[in-house]
């Protein structure tokens, strides 16, 4: 497996700033997002404090950021990162299509996850609760599972799950009607909790209790503490120092996930710092490897 220098997760101002700086410093990078600048930027009405771009709309700032990426020939990989594992001197990223990607350094710029975890979600993570259908669908051959989808992309994963599972429930958390295979049962109810003993046994909604072998929660983003096992948090935020370093060597964070203020200019500045810190680590590792070979 080819290992990239830096994997950057998130296409807001923090992630894009980190990608730009890393590319200028001639590092091999992969930028993960939704194949576009984050909707949180695009949908902003007006931004008043971005230097050099007074009173710019979110749509126009998004276009400027994308233009900068295009000029540097930085593509956006639209595969969703479902887990990041620290492997010592590198990281392995688990992706939504079931593939893996290795990176020497990782920069998290995923933004704040707005949805609170369901009661029982944390307790049963890995014991019936999952964030990746492609990765874990095989465990539900001829079983019953539910997909709680927060976007239309979740419909594709539900269709795939239906090829293996005996029964699949789909709970859309958006207003539009999902387009799914006929065998999938769509439920317009509010999920309230998952429950069980050693393994998940079911899902409670505001209208009923559904016996299940597994539940897939497919949100737009995964909370960083769940995305990266062993990551030190400070409440809901990733704990970082002034170099944007986390407690895991080689892992950096920037933007809203590091705390207030939640502003684009702060995220962009932190993305630059995170990238420079990652570049410094890569250069130090290269010097060490050269010295060891002498």
CSV table of C-alpha atoms in Angstrom, one decimal:
chain,number,residue,atom,x,y,z
A,1,UNK,CA,0.0,0.0,0.0
A,2,UNK,CA,1.4,3.4,-1.0
A,3,UNK,CA,1.7,5.7,2.0
A,4,UNK,CA,1.0,9.4,1.5
A,5,UNK,CA,2.7,12.1,3.5
A,6,UNK,CA,-0.3,13.9,4.8
A,7,UNK,CA,-4.0,13.0,4.8
A,8,UNK,CA,-6.3,15.9,5.4
A,9,UNK,CA,-9.9,15.3,6.5
A,10,UNK,CA,-12.4,18.1,5.8
A,11,UNK,CA,-12.9,20.7,3.1
A,12,UNK,CA,-13.7,23.8,5.2
A,13,UNK,CA,-11.2,26.7,5.4
A,14,UNK,CA,-9.0,24.8,7.9
A,15,UNK,CA,-8.7,21.7,5.7
A,16,UNK,CA,-8.2,23.7,2.5
A,17,UNK,CA,-5.6,25.9,4.1
A,18,UNK,CA,-3.7,22.9,5.3
A,19,UNK,CA,-3.9,21.3,1.9
A,20,UNK,CA,-2.6,24.5,0.2
A,21,UNK,CA,0.3,24.9,2.6
A,22,UNK,CA,1.2,21.2,2.4
A,23,UNK,CA,1.2,21.2,-1.4
A,24,UNK,CA,3.3,24.4,-1.6
A,25,UNK,CA,5.8,22.6,0.7
A,26,UNK,CA,5.9,19.8,-1.9
A,27,UNK,CA,4.4,17.1,0.2
A,28,UNK,CA,2.2,14.2,-1.1
A,29,UNK,CA,-1.3,14.8,0.2
A,30,UNK,CA,-4.8,13.5,0.0
A,31,UNK,CA,-7.7,15.8,0.8
A,32,UNK,CA,-10.9,14.0,1.9
A,33,UNK,CA,-14.3,15.7,1.6
A,34,UNK,CA,-17.5,15.6,-0.4
A,35,UNK,CA,-15.8,16.5,-3.6
A,36,UNK,CA,-16.6,20.2,-2.9
A,37,UNK,CA,-16.0,22.9,-0.4
A,38,UNK,CA,-17.9,22.3,2.8
A,39,UNK,CA,-21.6,23.3,2.7
A,40,UNK,CA,-21.0,25.2,6.0
A,41,UNK,CA,-19.0,27.7,4.0
A,42,UNK,CA,-21.2,27.8,0.9
A,43,UNK,CA,-24.4,28.4,2.8
A,44,UNK,CA,-23.0,31.3,4.9
A,45,UNK,CA,-24.9,34.6,4.2
A,46,UNK,CA,-22.1,37.1,4.5
A,47,UNK,CA,-18.6,36.9,6.1
A,48,UNK,CA,-17.3,40.2,7.4
A,49,UNK,CA,-13.8,39.5,8.8
A,50,UNK,CA,-12.0,37.5,6.2
A,51,UNK,CA,-8.9,39.6,5.3
A,52,UNK,CA,-8.8,40.9,1.8
A,53,UNK,CA,-12.4,39.7,1.0
A,54,UNK,CA,-14.7,42.2,2.7
A,55,UNK,CA,-18.4,41.3,3.1
A,56,UNK,CA,-18.0,38.2,0.9
A,57,UNK,CA,-20.8,35.7,0.7
A,58,UNK,CA,-20.3,32.1,1.6
A,59,UNK,CA,-21.0,31.1,-2.0
A,60,UNK,CA,-18.3,33.4,-3.3
A,61,UNK,CA,-15.7,32.4,-0.7
A,62,UNK,CA,-16.4,28.8,-1.5
A,63,UNK,CA,-15.7,29.5,-5.2
A,64,UNK,CA,-12.4,31.3,-4.2
A,65,UNK,CA,-11.3,28.4,-2.1
A,66,UNK,CA,-12.1,25.9,-4.9
A,67,UNK,CA,-10.3,28.0,-7.4
A,68,UNK,CA,-7.2,28.0,-5.2
A,69,UNK,CA,-7.3,24.2,-4.9
A,70,UNK,CA,-7.7,23.9,-8.7
A,71,UNK,CA,-4.8,26.2,-9.4
A,72,UNK,CA,-2.5,23.9,-7.3
A,73,UNK,CA,-4.1,20.8,-8.8
A,74,UNK,CA,-5.3,19.5,-5.5
A,75,UNK,CA,-8.3,17.2,-6.0
A,76,UNK,CA,-10.9,16.4,-3.4
A,77,UNK,CA,-11.4,12.7,-2.7
A,78,UNK,CA,-15.1,12.1,-1.9
A,79,UNK,CA,-14.6,8.8,0.0
A,80,UNK,CA,-15.7,9.2,3.6
A,81,UNK,CA,-13.2,8.5,6.3
A,82,UNK,CA,-14.9,6.2,8.9
A,83,UNK,CA,-11.9,5.5,11.2
A,84,UNK,CA,-8.3,6.6,11.8
A,85,UNK,CA,-6.0,4.2,13.5
A,86,UNK,CA,-2.7,5.2,15.0
A,87,UNK,CA,-0.1,2.6,14.0
A,88,UNK,CA,3.0,4.0,15.7
A,89,UNK,CA,4.9,6.0,13.1
A,90,UNK,CA,2.0,6.2,10.7
A,91,UNK,CA,-1.8,6.1,10.5
A,92,UNK,CA,-4.3,3.8,8.7
A,93,UNK,CA,-7.5,5.4,7.4
A,94,UNK,CA,-10.5,3.2,6.9
A,95,UNK,CA,-12.6,4.5,4.0
A,96,UNK,CA,-16.3,4.2,3.2
A,97,UNK,CA,-15.7,2.0,0.2
A,98,UNK,CA,-14.0,-0.6,2.4
A,99,UNK,CA,-10.4,0.4,1.3
A,100,UNK,CA,-7.6,1.6,3.5
A,101,UNK,CA,-5.1,4.4,3.1
A,102,UNK,CA,-1.9,4.9,5.0
A,103,UNK,CA,-0.5,8.3,5.9
A,104,UNK,CA,2.5,9.5,7.9
A,105,UNK,CA,0.6,12.5,9.2
A,106,UNK,CA,-3.1,13.2,9.5
A,107,UNK,CA,-4.8,16.6,9.9
A,108,UNK,CA,-8.4,16.7,11.2
A,109,UNK,CA,-10.6,19.5,10.1
A,110,UNK,CA,-14.0,17.9,10.2
A,111,UNK,CA,-16.0,20.7,11.9
A,112,UNK,CA,-18.3,20.3,14.8
A,113,UNK,CA,-20.7,17.4,14.7
A,114,UNK,CA,-24.1,18.9,15.5
A,115,UNK,CA,-26.1,15.8,16.3
A,116,UNK,CA,-25.8,14.4,19.8
A,117,UNK,CA,-25.0,10.7,20.1
A,118,UNK,CA,-28.1,8.5,20.7
A,119,UNK,CA,-28.3,7.0,24.2
A,120,UNK,CA,-26.5,3.7,24.0
A,121,UNK,CA,-24.6,4.6,20.8
A,122,UNK,CA,-21.2,5.0,22.6
A,123,UNK,CA,-21.7,1.9,24.7
A,124,UNK,CA,-22.5,-0.3,21.7
A,125,UNK,CA,-20.0,1.1,19.2
A,126,UNK,CA,-18.3,-2.0,17.7
A,127,UNK,CA,-21.0,-4.2,19.3
A,128,UNK,CA,-23.8,-3.6,16.9
A,129,UNK,CA,-23.4,0.1,16.3
A,130,UNK,CA,-21.3,1.1,13.2
A,131,UNK,CA,-20.6,4.1,11.0
A,132,UNK,CA,-19.6,2.2,7.8
A,133,UNK,CA,-21.9,-0.2,5.9
A,134,UNK,CA,-19.3,-1.2,3.4
A,135,UNK,CA,-16.9,-2.1,6.2
A,136,UNK,CA,-19.3,-4.1,8.4
A,137,UNK,CA,-22.2,-5.3,6.3
A,138,UNK,CA,-20.8,-8.8,6.1
A,139,UNK,CA,-21.5,-9.3,9.8
A,140,UNK,CA,-25.3,-9.0,9.1
A,141,UNK,CA,-25.7,-11.8,6.6
A,142,UNK,CA,-29.3,-13.0,6.9
A,143,UNK,CA,-29.8,-10.8,10.0
A,144,UNK,CA,-31.8,-7.6,10.7
A,145,UNK,CA,-30.3,-4.2,10.7
A,146,UNK,CA,-31.3,-0.5,10.5
A,147,UNK,CA,-29.6,2.4,8.7
A,148,UNK,CA,-30.2,5.9,10.1
A,149,UNK,CA,-29.3,8.1,7.2
A,150,UNK,CA,-28.6,11.9,7.4
A,151,UNK,CA,-28.0,12.4,3.7
A,152,UNK,CA,-28.9,10.8,0.4
A,153,UNK,CA,-25.6,9.1,0.1
A,154,UNK,CA,-26.7,6.8,2.9
A,155,UNK,CA,-29.3,5.3,0.5
A,156,UNK,CA,-26.6,3.6,-1.5
A,157,UNK,CA,-25.2,2.0,1.6
A,158,UNK,CA,-28.6,0.8,2.7
A,159,UNK,CA,-29.1,-0.8,-0.8
A,160,UNK,CA,-25.8,-2.6,-0.4
A,161,UNK,CA,-26.8,-3.8,3.1
A,162,UNK,CA,-30.0,-5.1,1.7
A,163,UNK,CA,-28.1,-7.5,-0.6
A,164,UNK,CA,-26.8,-9.3,2.5
A,165,UNK,CA,-29.2,-8.7,5.4
A,166,UNK,CA,-32.5,-10.5,5.7
A,167,UNK,CA,-34.4,-7.3,6.8
A,168,UNK,CA,-33.2,-3.7,6.5
A,169,UNK,CA,-35.0,-0.7,8.1
A,170,UNK,CA,-34.1,2.8,6.8
A,171,UNK,CA,-34.8,5.9,8.9
A,172,UNK,CA,-34.2,9.1,6.9
A,173,UNK,CA,-33.3,12.1,8.9
A,174,UNK,CA,-34.1,14.5,6.0
A,175,UNK,CA,-37.4,15.6,4.5
A,176,UNK,CA,-37.0,14.3,0.9
A,177,UNK,CA,-38.3,10.8,0.1
A,178,UNK,CA,-35.5,8.2,-0.2
A,179,UNK,CA,-35.1,6.1,-3.3
A,180,UNK,CA,-34.4,2.5,-2.2
A,181,UNK,CA,-34.7,-1.1,-3.1
A,182,UNK,CA,-38.2,-2.4,-2.6
A,183,UNK,CA,-37.3,-4.8,0.2
A,184,UNK,CA,-36.1,-2.0,2.5
A,185,UNK,CA,-38.6,-0.8,5.0
A,186,UNK,CA,-38.7,3.0,5.4
A,187,UNK,CA,-39.7,4.3,8.8
A,188,UNK,CA,-40.5,8.0,9.4
A,189,UNK,CA,-39.9,8.0,13.1
A,190,UNK,CA,-37.4,9.6,15.5
A,191,UNK,CA,-34.7,7.4,16.8
A,192,UNK,CA,-34.4,7.7,20.6
A,193,UNK,CA,-31.9,5.1,21.8
A,194,UNK,CA,-30.2,1.8,21.1
A,195,UNK,CA,-30.3,-0.9,23.8
A,196,UNK,CA,-29.0,-4.4,24.6
A,197,UNK,CA,-26.9,-6.4,27.0
A,198,UNK,CA,-23.5,-7.5,25.7
A,199,UNK,CA,-24.6,-6.8,22.1
A,200,UNK,CA,-27.1,-4.4,20.6
A,201,UNK,CA,-30.6,-5.9,20.7
A,202,UNK,CA,-32.8,-3.2,19.3
A,203,UNK,CA,-33.7,0.4,18.5
A,204,UNK,CA,-36.3,2.5,20.3
A,205,UNK,CA,-38.1,5.2,18.3
A,206,UNK,CA,-40.7,7.7,19.4
A,207,UNK,CA,-43.3,5.2,18.2
A,208,UNK,CA,-42.0,1.7,18.7
A,209,UNK,CA,-39.3,-0.7,19.7
A,210,UNK,CA,-37.6,-2.5,16.8
A,211,UNK,CA,-35.6,-5.7,17.5
A,212,UNK,CA,-32.2,-5.5,15.6
A,213,UNK,CA,-28.9,-7.1,15.3
A,214,UNK,CA,-27.2,-3.9,14.2
A,215,UNK,CA,-27.6,-0.2,13.6
A,216,UNK,CA,-25.6,2.0,11.1
A,217,UNK,CA,-25.5,5.7,11.9
A,218,UNK,CA,-24.5,7.5,8.7
A,219,UNK,CA,-24.0,11.1,9.6
A,220,UNK,CA,-22.3,13.8,7.5
A,221,UNK,CA,-19.4,13.7,9.9
A,222,UNK,CA,-18.2,11.5,12.8
A,223,UNK,CA,-17.2,13.0,16.1
A,224,UNK,CA,-13.4,13.1,16.3
A,225,UNK,CA,-13.3,11.1,19.6
A,226,UNK,CA,-15.0,8.2,17.8
A,227,UNK,CA,-13.2,8.7,14.5
A,228,UNK,CA,-9.7,8.3,16.1
A,229,UNK,CA,-9.4,5.8,19.0
A,230,UNK,CA,-7.2,7.2,21.7
A,231,UNK,CA,-7.6,10.8,20.8
A,232,UNK,CA,-7.6,13.1,23.8
A,233,UNK,CA,-10.6,15.4,24.0
A,234,UNK,CA,-11.4,18.5,26.0
A,235,UNK,CA,-15.2,18.2,26.3
A,236,UNK,CA,-16.6,18.2,22.8
A,237,UNK,CA,-13.4,19.6,21.3
A,238,UNK,CA,-10.0,18.0,20.3
A,239,UNK,CA,-7.3,19.0,22.7
A,240,UNK,CA,-4.4,20.6,20.9
A,241,UNK,CA,-1.4,22.8,21.7
A,242,UNK,CA,-0.3,25.9,19.8
A,243,UNK,CA,1.3,23.8,17.1
A,244,UNK,CA,-2.1,22.1,16.5
A,245,UNK,CA,-0.6,18.8,17.8
A,246,UNK,CA,-2.9,16.3,19.5
A,247,UNK,CA,-1.8,13.7,22.1
A,248,UNK,CA,-1.1,11.3,19.2
A,249,UNK,CA,2.2,12.1,17.4
A,250,UNK,CA,1.7,12.9,13.8
A,251,UNK,CA,-2.0,13.8,14.3
A,252,UNK,CA,-3.1,17.4,14.1
A,253,UNK,CA,-6.4,19.2,14.3
A,254,UNK,CA,-7.7,22.6,13.3
A,255,UNK,CA,-10.8,24.6,13.0
A,256,UNK,CA,-14.1,24.3,14.9
A,257,UNK,CA,-13.2,21.0,16.4
A,258,UNK,CA,-10.4,22.7,18.5
A,259,UNK,CA,-12.9,25.1,20.2
A,260,UNK,CA,-14.2,28.6,20.0
A,261,UNK,CA,-14.3,31.0,18.3
A,262,UNK,CA,-16.1,29.2,15.4
A,263,UNK,CA,-14.8,31.4,12.6
A,264,UNK,CA,-13.5,30.8,9.1
A,265,UNK,CA,-10.4,33.0,9.5
A,266,UNK,CA,-9.4,31.2,12.7
A,267,UNK,CA,-9.8,27.8,11.0
A,268,UNK,CA,-7.7,28.9,8.0
A,269,UNK,CA,-4.9,30.1,10.3
A,270,UNK,CA,-4.9,26.9,12.3
A,271,UNK,CA,-4.9,24.9,9.1
A,272,UNK,CA,-1.7,26.6,8.0
A,273,UNK,CA,-0.1,26.0,11.4
A,274,UNK,CA,-1.2,22.3,11.4
A,275,UNK,CA,0.3,21.8,7.9
A,276,UNK,CA,3.6,23.5,8.9
A,277,UNK,CA,3.8,21.2,12.0
A,278,UNK,CA,3.1,18.1,9.9
A,279,UNK,CA,5.8,19.3,7.3
A,280,UNK,CA,8.3,19.8,10.2
A,281,UNK,CA,7.6,16.2,11.5
A,282,UNK,CA,8.0,14.7,8.0
A,283,UNK,CA,11.3,16.5,7.5
A,284,UNK,CA,12.6,15.4,10.9
A,285,UNK,CA,11.7,11.8,10.2
A,286,UNK,CA,13.5,12.0,6.9
A,287,UNK,CA,16.6,13.4,8.5
A,288,UNK,CA,16.5,10.7,11.2
A,289,UNK,CA,16.1,8.0,8.6
A,290,UNK,CA,19.1,9.4,6.7
A,291,UNK,CA,21.2,9.5,9.8
A,292,UNK,CA,20.3,5.9,10.7
A,293,UNK,CA,21.4,4.7,7.3
A,294,UNK,CA,24.9,6.3,7.5
